Tab-separated table of C-alpha atoms in Angstrom:
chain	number	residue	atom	x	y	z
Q	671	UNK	CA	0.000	0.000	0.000
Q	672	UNK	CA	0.835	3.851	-0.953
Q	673	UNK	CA	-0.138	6.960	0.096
Q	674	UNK	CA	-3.070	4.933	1.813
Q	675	UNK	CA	-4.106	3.492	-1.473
Q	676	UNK	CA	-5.870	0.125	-1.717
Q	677	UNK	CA	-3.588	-1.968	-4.310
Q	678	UNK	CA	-5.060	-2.758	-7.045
Q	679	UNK	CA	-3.877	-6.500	-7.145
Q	680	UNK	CA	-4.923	-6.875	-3.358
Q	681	UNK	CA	-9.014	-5.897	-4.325
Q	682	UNK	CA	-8.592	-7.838	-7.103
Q	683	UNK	CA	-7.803	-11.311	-5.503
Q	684	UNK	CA	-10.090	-10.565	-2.822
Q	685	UNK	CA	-12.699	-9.952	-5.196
Q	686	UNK	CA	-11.902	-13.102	-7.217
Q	687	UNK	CA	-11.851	-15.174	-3.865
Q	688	UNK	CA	-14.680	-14.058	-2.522
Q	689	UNK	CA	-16.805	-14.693	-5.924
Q	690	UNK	CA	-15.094	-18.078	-6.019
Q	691	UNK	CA	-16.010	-19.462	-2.757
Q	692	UNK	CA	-19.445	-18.025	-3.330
Q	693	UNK	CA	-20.459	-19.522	-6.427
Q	694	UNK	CA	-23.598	-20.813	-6.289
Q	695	UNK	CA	-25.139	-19.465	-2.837
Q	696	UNK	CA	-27.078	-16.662	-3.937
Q	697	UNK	CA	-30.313	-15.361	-2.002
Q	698	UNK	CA	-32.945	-16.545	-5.213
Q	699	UNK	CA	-32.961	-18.501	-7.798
Q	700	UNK	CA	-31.836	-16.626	-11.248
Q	701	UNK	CA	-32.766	-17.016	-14.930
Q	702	UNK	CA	-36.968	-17.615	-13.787
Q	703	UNK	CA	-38.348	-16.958	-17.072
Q	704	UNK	CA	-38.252	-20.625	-17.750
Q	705	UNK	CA	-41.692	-21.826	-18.324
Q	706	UNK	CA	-43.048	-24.294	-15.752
Q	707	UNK	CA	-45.995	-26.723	-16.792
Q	708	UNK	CA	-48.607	-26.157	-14.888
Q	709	UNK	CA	-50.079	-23.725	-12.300
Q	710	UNK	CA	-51.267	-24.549	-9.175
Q	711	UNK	CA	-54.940	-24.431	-7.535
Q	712	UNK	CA	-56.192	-20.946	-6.481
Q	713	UNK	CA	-53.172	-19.482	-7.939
Q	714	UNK	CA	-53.857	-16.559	-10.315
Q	715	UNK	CA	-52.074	-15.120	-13.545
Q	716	UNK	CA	-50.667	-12.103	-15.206
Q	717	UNK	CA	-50.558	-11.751	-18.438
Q	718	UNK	CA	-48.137	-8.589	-19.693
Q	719	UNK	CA	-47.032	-7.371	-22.830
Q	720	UNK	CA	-43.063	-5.863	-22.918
Q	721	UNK	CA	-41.036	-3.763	-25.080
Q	722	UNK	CA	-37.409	-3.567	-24.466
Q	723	UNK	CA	-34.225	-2.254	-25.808
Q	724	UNK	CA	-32.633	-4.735	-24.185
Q	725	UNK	CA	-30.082	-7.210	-25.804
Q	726	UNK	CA	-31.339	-10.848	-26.504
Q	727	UNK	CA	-29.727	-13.388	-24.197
Q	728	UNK	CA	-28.412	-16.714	-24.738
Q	729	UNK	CA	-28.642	-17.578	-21.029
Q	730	UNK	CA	-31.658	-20.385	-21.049
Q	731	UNK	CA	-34.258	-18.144	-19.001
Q	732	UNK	CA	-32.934	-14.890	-18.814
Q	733	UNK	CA	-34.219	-13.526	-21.806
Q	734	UNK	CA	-32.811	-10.410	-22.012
Q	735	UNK	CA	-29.630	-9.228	-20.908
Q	736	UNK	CA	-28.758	-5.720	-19.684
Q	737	UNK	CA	-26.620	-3.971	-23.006
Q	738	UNK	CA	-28.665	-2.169	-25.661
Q	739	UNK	CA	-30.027	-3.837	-28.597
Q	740	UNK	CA	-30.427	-1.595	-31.911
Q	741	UNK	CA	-34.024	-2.104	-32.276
Q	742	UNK	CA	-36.775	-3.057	-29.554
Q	743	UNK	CA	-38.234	-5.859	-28.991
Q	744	UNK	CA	-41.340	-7.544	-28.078
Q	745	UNK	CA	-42.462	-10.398	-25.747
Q	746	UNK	CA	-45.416	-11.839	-24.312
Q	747	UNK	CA	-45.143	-13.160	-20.573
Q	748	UNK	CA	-47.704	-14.878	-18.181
Q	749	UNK	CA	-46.693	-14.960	-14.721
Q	750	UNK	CA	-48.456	-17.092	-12.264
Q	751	UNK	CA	-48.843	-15.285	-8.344
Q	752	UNK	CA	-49.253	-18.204	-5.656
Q	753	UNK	CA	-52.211	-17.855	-3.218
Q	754	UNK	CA	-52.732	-15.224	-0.580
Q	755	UNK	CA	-51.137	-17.146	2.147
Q	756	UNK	CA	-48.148	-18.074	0.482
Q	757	UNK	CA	-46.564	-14.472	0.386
Q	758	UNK	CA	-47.199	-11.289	1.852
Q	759	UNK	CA	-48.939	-8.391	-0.705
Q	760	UNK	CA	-46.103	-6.188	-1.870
Q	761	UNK	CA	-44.220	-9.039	-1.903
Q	762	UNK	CA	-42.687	-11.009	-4.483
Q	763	UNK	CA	-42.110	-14.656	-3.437
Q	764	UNK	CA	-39.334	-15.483	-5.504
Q	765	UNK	CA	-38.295	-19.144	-5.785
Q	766	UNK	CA	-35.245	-20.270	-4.301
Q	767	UNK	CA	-34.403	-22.753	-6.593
Q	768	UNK	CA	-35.584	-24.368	-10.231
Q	769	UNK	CA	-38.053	-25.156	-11.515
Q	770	UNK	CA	-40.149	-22.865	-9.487
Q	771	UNK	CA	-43.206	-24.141	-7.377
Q	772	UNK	CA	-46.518	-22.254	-8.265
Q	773	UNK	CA	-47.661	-22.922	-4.672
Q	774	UNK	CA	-45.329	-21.162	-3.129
Q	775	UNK	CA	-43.095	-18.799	-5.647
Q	776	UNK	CA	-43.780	-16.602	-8.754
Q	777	UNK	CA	-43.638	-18.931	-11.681
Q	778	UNK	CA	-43.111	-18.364	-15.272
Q	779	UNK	CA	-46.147	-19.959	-17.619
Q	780	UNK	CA	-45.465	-18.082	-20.763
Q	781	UNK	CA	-42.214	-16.560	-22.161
Q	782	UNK	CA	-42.060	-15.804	-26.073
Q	783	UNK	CA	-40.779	-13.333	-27.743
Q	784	UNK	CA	-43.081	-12.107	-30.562
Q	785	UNK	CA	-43.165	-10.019	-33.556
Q	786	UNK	CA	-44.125	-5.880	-33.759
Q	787	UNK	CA	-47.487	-6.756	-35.280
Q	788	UNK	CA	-48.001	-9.541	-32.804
Q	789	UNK	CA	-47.965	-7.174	-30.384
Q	790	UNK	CA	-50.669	-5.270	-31.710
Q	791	UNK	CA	-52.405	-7.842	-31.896
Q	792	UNK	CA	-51.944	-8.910	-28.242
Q	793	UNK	CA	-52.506	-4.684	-26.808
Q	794	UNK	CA	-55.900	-5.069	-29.482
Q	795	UNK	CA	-57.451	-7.919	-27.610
Q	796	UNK	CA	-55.995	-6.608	-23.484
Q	797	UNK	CA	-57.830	-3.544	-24.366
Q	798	UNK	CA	-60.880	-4.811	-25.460
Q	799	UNK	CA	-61.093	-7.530	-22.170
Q	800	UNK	CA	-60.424	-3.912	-19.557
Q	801	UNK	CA	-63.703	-2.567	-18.841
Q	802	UNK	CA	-62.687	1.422	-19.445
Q	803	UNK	CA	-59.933	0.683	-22.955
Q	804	UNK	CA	-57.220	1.792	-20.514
Q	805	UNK	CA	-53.702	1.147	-20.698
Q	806	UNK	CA	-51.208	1.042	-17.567
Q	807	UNK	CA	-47.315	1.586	-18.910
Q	808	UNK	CA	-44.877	0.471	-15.828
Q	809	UNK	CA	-41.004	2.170	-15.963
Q	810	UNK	CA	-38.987	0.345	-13.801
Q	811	UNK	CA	-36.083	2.161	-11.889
Q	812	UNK	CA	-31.862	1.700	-11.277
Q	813	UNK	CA	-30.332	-1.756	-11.149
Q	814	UNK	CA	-33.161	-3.777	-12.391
Q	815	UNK	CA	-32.680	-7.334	-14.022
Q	816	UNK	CA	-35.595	-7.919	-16.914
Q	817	UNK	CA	-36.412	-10.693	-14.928
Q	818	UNK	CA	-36.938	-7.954	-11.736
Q	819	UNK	CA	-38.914	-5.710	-13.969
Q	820	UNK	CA	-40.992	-8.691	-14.849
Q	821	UNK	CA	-41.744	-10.790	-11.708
Q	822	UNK	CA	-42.140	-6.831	-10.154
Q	823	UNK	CA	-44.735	-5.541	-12.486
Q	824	UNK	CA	-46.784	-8.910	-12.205
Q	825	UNK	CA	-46.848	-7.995	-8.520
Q	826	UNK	CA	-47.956	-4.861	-8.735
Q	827	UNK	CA	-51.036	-5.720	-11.434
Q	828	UNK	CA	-52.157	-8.487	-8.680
Q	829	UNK	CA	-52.023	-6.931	-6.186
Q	830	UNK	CA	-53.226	-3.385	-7.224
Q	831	UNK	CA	-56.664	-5.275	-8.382
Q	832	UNK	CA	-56.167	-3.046	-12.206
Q	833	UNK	CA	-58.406	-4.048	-14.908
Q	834	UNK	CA	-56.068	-2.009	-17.291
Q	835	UNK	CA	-54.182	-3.653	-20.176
Q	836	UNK	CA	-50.623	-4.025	-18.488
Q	837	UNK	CA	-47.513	-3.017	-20.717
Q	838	UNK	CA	-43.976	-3.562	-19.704
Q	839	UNK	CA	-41.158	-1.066	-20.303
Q	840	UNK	CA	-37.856	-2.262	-19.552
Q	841	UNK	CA	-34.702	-0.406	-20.726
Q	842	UNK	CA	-30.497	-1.442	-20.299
Q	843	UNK	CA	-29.609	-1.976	-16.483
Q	844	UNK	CA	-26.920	-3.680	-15.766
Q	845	UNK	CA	-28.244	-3.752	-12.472
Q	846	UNK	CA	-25.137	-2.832	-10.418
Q	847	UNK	CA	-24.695	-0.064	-8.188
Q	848	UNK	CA	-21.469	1.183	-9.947
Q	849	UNK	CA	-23.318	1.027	-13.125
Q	850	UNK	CA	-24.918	4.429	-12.811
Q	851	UNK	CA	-23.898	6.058	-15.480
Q	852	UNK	CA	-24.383	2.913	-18.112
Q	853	UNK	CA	-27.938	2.845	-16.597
Q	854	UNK	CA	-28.979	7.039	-16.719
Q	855	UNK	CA	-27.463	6.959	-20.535
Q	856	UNK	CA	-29.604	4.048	-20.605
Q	857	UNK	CA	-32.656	5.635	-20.150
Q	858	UNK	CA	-31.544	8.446	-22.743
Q	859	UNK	CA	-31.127	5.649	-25.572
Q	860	UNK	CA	-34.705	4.576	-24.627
Q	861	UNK	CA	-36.230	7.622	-25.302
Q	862	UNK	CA	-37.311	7.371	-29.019
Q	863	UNK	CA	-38.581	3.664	-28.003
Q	864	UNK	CA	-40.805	4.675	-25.545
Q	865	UNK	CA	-42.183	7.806	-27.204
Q	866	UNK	CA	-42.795	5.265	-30.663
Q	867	UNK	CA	-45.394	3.170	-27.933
Q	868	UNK	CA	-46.976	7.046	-26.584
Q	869	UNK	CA	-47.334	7.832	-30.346
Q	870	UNK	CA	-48.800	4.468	-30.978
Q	871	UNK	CA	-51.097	4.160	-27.774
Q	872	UNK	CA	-52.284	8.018	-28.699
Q	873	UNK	CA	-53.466	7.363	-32.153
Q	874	UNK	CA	-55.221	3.723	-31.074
Q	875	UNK	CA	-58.634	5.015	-30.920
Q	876	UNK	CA	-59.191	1.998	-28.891
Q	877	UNK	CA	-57.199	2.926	-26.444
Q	878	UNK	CA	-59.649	5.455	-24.683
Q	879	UNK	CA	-56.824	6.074	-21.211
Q	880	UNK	CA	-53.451	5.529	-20.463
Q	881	UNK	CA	-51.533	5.962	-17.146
Q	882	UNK	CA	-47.834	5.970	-16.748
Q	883	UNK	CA	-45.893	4.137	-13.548
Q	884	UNK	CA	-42.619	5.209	-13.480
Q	885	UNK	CA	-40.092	4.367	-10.701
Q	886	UNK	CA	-36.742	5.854	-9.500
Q	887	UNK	CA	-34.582	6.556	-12.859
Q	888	UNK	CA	-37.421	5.599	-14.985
Q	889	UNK	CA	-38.816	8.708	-14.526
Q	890	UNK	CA	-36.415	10.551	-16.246
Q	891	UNK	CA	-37.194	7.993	-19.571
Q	892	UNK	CA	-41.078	8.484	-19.043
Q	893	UNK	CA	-40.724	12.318	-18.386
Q	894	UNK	CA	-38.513	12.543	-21.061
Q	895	UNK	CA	-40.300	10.800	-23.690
Q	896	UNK	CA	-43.431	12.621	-22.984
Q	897	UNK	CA	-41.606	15.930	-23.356
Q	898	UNK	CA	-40.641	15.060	-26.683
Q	899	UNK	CA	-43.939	13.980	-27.852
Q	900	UNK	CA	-45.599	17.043	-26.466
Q	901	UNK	CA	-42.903	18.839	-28.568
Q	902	UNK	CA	-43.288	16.593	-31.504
Q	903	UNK	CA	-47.151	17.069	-31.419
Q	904	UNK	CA	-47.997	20.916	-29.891
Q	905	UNK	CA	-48.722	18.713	-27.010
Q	906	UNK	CA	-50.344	15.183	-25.033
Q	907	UNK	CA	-53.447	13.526	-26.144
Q	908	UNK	CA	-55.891	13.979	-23.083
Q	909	UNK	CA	-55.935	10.753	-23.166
Q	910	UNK	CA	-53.237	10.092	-21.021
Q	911	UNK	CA	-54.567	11.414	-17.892
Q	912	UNK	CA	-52.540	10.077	-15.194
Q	913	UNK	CA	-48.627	10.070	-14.548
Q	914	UNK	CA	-47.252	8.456	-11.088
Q	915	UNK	CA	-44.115	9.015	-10.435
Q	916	UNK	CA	-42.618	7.161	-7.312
Q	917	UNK	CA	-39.114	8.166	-5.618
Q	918	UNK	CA	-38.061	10.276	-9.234
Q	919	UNK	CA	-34.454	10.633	-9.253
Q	920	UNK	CA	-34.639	13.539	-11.975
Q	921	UNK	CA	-33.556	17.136	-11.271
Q	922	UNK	CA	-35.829	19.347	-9.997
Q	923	UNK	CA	-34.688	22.013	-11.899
Q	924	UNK	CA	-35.068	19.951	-14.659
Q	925	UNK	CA	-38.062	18.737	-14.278
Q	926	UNK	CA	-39.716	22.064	-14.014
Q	927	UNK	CA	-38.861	22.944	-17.684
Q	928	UNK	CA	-40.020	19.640	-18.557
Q	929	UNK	CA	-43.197	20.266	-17.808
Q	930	UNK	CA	-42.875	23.687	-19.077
Q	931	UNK	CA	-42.539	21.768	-22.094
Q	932	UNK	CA	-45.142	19.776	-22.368
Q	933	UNK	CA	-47.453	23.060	-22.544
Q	934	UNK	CA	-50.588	23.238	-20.554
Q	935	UNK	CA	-52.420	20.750	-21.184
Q	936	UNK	CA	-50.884	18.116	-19.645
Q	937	UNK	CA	-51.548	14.815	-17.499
Q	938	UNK	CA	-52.409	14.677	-13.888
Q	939	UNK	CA	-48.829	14.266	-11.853
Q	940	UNK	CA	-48.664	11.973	-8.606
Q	941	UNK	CA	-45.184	12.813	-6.807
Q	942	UNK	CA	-43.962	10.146	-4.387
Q	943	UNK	CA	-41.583	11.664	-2.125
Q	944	UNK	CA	-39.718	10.249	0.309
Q	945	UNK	CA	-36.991	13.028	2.669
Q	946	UNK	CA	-34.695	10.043	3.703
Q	947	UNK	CA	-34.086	8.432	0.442
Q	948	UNK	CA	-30.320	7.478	0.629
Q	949	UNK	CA	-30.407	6.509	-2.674
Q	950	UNK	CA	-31.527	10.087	-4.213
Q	951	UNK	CA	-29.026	11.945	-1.812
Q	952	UNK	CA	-26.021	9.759	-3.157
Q	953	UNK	CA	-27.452	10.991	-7.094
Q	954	UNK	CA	-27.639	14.480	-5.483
Q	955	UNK	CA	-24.014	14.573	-4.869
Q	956	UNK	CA	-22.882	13.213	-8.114
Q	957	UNK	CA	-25.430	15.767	-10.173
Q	958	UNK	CA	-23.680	19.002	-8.671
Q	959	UNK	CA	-25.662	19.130	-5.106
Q	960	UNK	CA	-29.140	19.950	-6.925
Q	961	UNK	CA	-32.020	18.587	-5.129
Q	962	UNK	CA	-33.791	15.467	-6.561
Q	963	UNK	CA	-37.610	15.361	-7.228
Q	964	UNK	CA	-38.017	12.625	-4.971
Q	965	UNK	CA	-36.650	14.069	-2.051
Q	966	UNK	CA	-37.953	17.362	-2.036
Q	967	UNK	CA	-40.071	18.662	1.293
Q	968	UNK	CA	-42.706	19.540	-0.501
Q	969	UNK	CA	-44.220	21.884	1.984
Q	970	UNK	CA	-40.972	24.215	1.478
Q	971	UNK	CA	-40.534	27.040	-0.475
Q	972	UNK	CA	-40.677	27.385	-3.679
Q	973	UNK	CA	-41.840	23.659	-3.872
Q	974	UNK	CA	-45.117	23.896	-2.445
Q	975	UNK	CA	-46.167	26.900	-4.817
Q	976	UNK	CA	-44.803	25.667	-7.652
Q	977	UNK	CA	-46.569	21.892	-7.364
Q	978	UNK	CA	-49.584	23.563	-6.335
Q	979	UNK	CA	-49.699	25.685	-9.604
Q	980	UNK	CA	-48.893	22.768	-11.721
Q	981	UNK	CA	-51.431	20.562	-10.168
Q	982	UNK	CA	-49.237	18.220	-8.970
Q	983	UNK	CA	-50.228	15.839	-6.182
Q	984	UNK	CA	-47.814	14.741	-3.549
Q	985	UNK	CA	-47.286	11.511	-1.195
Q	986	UNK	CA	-44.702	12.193	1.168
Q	987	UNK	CA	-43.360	8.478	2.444
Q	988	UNK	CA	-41.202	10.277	4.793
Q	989	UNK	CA	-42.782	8.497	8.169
Q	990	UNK	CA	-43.466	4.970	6.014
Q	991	UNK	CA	-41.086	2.146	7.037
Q	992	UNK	CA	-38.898	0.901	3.959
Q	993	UNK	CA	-38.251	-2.674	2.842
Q	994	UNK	CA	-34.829	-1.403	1.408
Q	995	UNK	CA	-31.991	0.024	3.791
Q	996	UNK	CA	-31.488	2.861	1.019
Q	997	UNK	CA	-35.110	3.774	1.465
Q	998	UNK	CA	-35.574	4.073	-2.005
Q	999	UNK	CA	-38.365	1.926	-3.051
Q	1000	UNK	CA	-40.794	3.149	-0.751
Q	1001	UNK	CA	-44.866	3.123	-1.786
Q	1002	UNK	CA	-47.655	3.756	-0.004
Q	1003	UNK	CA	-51.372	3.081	-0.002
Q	1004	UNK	CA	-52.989	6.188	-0.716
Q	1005	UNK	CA	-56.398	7.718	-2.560
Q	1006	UNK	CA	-54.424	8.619	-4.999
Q	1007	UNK	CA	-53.102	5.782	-6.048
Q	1008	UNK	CA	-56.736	3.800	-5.658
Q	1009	UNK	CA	-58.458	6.574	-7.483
Q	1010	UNK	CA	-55.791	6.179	-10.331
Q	1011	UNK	CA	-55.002	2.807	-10.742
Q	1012	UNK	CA	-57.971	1.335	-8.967
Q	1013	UNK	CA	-55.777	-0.223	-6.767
Q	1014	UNK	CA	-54.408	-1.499	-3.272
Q	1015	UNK	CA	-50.993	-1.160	-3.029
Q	1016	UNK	CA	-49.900	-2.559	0.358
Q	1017	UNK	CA	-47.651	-0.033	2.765
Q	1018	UNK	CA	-44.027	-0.343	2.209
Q	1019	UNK	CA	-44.476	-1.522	-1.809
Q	1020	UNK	CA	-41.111	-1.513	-3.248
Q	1021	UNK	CA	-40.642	-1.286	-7.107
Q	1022	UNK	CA	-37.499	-2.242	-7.600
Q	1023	UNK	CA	-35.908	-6.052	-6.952
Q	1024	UNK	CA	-32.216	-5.001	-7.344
Q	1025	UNK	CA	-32.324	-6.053	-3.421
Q	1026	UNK	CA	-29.499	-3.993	-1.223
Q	1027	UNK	CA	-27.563	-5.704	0.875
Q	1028	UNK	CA	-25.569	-4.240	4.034
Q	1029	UNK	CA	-22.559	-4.429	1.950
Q	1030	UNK	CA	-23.867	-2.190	-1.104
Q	1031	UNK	CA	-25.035	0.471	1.068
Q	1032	UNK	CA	-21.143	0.594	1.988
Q	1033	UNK	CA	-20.413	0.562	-2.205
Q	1034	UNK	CA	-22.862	3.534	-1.730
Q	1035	UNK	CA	-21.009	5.543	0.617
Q	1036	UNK	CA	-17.984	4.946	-0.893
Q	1037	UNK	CA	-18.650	5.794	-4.474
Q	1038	UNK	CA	-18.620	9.407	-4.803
Q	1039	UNK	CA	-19.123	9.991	-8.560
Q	1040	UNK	CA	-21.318	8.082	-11.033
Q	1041	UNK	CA	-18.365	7.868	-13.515
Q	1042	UNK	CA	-15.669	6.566	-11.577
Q	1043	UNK	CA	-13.499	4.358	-12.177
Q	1044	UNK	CA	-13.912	2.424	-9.316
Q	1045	UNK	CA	-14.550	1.801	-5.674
Q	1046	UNK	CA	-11.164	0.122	-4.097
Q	1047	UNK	CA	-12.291	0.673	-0.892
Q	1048	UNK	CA	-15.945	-0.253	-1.256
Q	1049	UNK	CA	-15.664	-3.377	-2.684
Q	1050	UNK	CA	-12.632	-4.380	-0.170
Q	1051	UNK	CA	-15.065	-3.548	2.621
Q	1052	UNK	CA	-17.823	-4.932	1.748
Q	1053	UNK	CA	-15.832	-8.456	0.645
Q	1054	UNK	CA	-16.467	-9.985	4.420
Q	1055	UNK	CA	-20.111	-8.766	4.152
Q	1056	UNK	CA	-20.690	-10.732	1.076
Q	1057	UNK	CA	-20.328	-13.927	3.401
Q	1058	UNK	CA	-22.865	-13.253	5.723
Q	1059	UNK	CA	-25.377	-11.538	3.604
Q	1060	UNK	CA	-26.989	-12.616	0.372
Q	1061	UNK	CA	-28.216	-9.505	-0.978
Q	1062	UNK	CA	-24.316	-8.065	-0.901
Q	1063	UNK	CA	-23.799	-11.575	-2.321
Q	1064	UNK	CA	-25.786	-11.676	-4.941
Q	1065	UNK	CA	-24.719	-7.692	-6.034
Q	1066	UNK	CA	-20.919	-8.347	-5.280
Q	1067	UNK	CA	-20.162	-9.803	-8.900
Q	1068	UNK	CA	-21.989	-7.371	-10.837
Q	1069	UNK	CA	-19.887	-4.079	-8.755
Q	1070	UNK	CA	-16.557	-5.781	-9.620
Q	1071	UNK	CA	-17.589	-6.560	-13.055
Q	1072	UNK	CA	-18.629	-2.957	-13.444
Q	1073	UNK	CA	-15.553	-1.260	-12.405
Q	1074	UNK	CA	-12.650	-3.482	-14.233
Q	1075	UNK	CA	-15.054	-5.638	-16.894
Q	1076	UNK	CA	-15.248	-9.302	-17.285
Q	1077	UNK	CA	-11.973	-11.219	-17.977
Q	1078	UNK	CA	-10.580	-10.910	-21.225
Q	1079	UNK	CA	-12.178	-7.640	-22.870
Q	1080	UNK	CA	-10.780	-4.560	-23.726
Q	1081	UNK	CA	-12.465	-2.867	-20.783
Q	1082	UNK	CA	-10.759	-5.302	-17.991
Q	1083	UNK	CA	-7.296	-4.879	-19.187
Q	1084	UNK	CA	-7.351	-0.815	-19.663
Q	1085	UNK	CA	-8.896	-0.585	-16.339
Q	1086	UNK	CA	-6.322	-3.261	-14.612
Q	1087	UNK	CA	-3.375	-1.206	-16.093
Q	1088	UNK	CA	-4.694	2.275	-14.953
Q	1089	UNK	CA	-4.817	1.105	-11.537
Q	1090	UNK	CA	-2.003	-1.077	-11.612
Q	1091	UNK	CA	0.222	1.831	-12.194
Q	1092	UNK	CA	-1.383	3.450	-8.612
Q	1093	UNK	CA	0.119	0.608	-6.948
């Protein structure tokens, strides 16, 4: 060691050995989206349509892996949800090993990928089956697996009670902490791909009402996307009349021309706040110390004026218990969300599975920037954690891979040599 530095070679082999000896002993099962055979009695199912700019896997039952494919594609999944008393409601009960057991875990039924016109075909007949023609669009958030977004979404249409036709959108996570900045230009790739389904969903006279979930960085795709159609268009369809947007790590400054933007005619905004989101105040840091949207007090000045003249609604989650130690996937029942998505979401809902271990929160505290280079420290630190606690566990390999690359590509070996030449 120099100058207090952490060698290089030292993280590395304690990176390698940890990974090593934990091989196999994650917290859940991976790779779900295998299709089991049957259901199971009383259980119920949740059929979903996605879109993704995600890159196709060749991992049996992932699907989908987190880099960016050139064009989107399409897939049609049925998920079946065990009975009541097998799980808790804001809970998914994901299976601890394969093939999953539909009387106790989440369980994949249905998993094809499908054409564009297919998927016409399949938002045609969801629409007609709702009782209102409404559409709800779900945006998952930071450090989301497809198979999160997935299993997450199906939760959320169970156990919200929707009749709506439900429509995945699932962009490029690598779903690593240290892959912040891969993930936020993530979202800006998506952009044209999500506006291409607003554009189509407006002009389906079918399609009477469409609502927008949106969840942690996903807010800055949906908010984004709508800008530019609003630009694109002199401004939104009244059709889409609702837009929820739960723990928003977007700029507030930002966001304020954004809906500038979108002119005055424009859907009704649900804020979910939340003051001790550890999560936003890390993204605060690395954005130049301007607040987030999700952790704004909204009874401060200039907040409360300014939400109150653009008709925003606002759910401060401030006093609800998390089920995350970053307190960022906090969601609460509320009249707004019953009123808007007919639904019961259960206190504590969390819309993100990138579970956060004790040892992450410590990648967290030690990663100051979301472009940089690497976390020495973190990852050294949180190497004994990843022994006694699967979430750090299951996140370990993915924050190593993210700050040197896997073995053998171009990334890896620049990244060894630059901090090689620290030692």
């Amino acid at each position: 060691m120099r100058d207090g530095r952490v060698p290089c070679r030292v993280e590395w082999l304690v990176a390698c050995t940890v990974i090593a000896a934990l091989a196999g002993c994650g917290g859940h099962a991976k790779n779900v989206l295998v299709p089991v055979a049957d259901s199971a009695p009383n259980a119920t199912r949740v059929d979903m349509l996605v879109t993704t700019t995600r890159s196709r896997s060749t991992v049996r039952g992932e699907m989908f892996t987190g880099e960016r494919a050139k064009v989107p594609s399409f897939a049609e999944i049925t998920v079946s949800i065990p009975p009541g008393n097998a799980r808790k409601i804001g809970e998914v009960a994901w299976p601890k090993r394969l093939p999953s057991n539909p009387a106790t875990d989440f369980a994949t039924l249905k998993a094809n990928e499908i054409s564009r016109d297919d998927a016409r075909k399949w938002l045609t007949a969801s629409v007609r089956k709702s009782r209102d023609g409404s559409v709800l669009v779900f945006i998952h958030g930071f450090n989301n697996r497809f198979e999160d977004s997935v299993y997450r979404f199906a939760q959320i249409v169970q156990d919200s009670g929707i009749a709506s036709a439900p429509v995945l959108v699932t962009w490029p996570s690598r779903a690593s902490l240290l892959a912040y900045g891969y993930d936020r230009e993530s979202t800006n790739y998506t952009r044209n791909a999500l506006e291409m389904l607003f554009q189509y969903l407006a002009k389906d006279v079918r399609v009477k009402e469409v609502s927008i979930l949106a969840h942690s960085m996903g807010n800055w795709l949906a908010l984004e996307a709508l800008r530019q159609m609003a630009i694109r268009n002199n401004g939104l369809p009244a059709k889409f009349e609702n837009v929820m947007l739960a723990s928003p790590d977007v700029d507030v400054d930002v966001f304020r021309q954004q809906i500038s933007d979108m002119g005055k005619q424009h859907p009704k905004f649900t804020l979910f706040v939340s003051r001790d989101d550890r999560a936003l105040a890390v993204s605060r840091r690395v954005w130049g110390d301007v607040a987030r949207l999700g952790s704004i007090d909204p009874e401060q000045s200039p907040y409360k004026k300014e939400l109150a003249e653009s008709q925003i609604s606002v759910v401060d989650l401030t006093a609800i218990k998390s089920g995350d130690r970053l307190n960022h996937g906090k969601f609460a029942e509320s009249p707004e969300i019953v009123r808007l998505i007919g639904a019961r979401i259960s206190q504590g809902q969390t819309l993100t599975d990138s579970k956060i271990g004790v040892g992450d929160t410590i990648l967290a505290a030690t990663t100051s920037t979301a472009v940089a280079v690497g976390s020495t420290a973190g990852l050294i630190l949180a190497a004994p954690v990843a022994v006694v606690d699967a979430n750090t566990r299951d996140n370990y390999a993915g924050g190593v891979q993210s700050l040197i690359g896997p073995p053998g590509t171009t990334a890896h070996s620049s990244n060894l040599q630059r901090t090689e030449q620290h030692d």
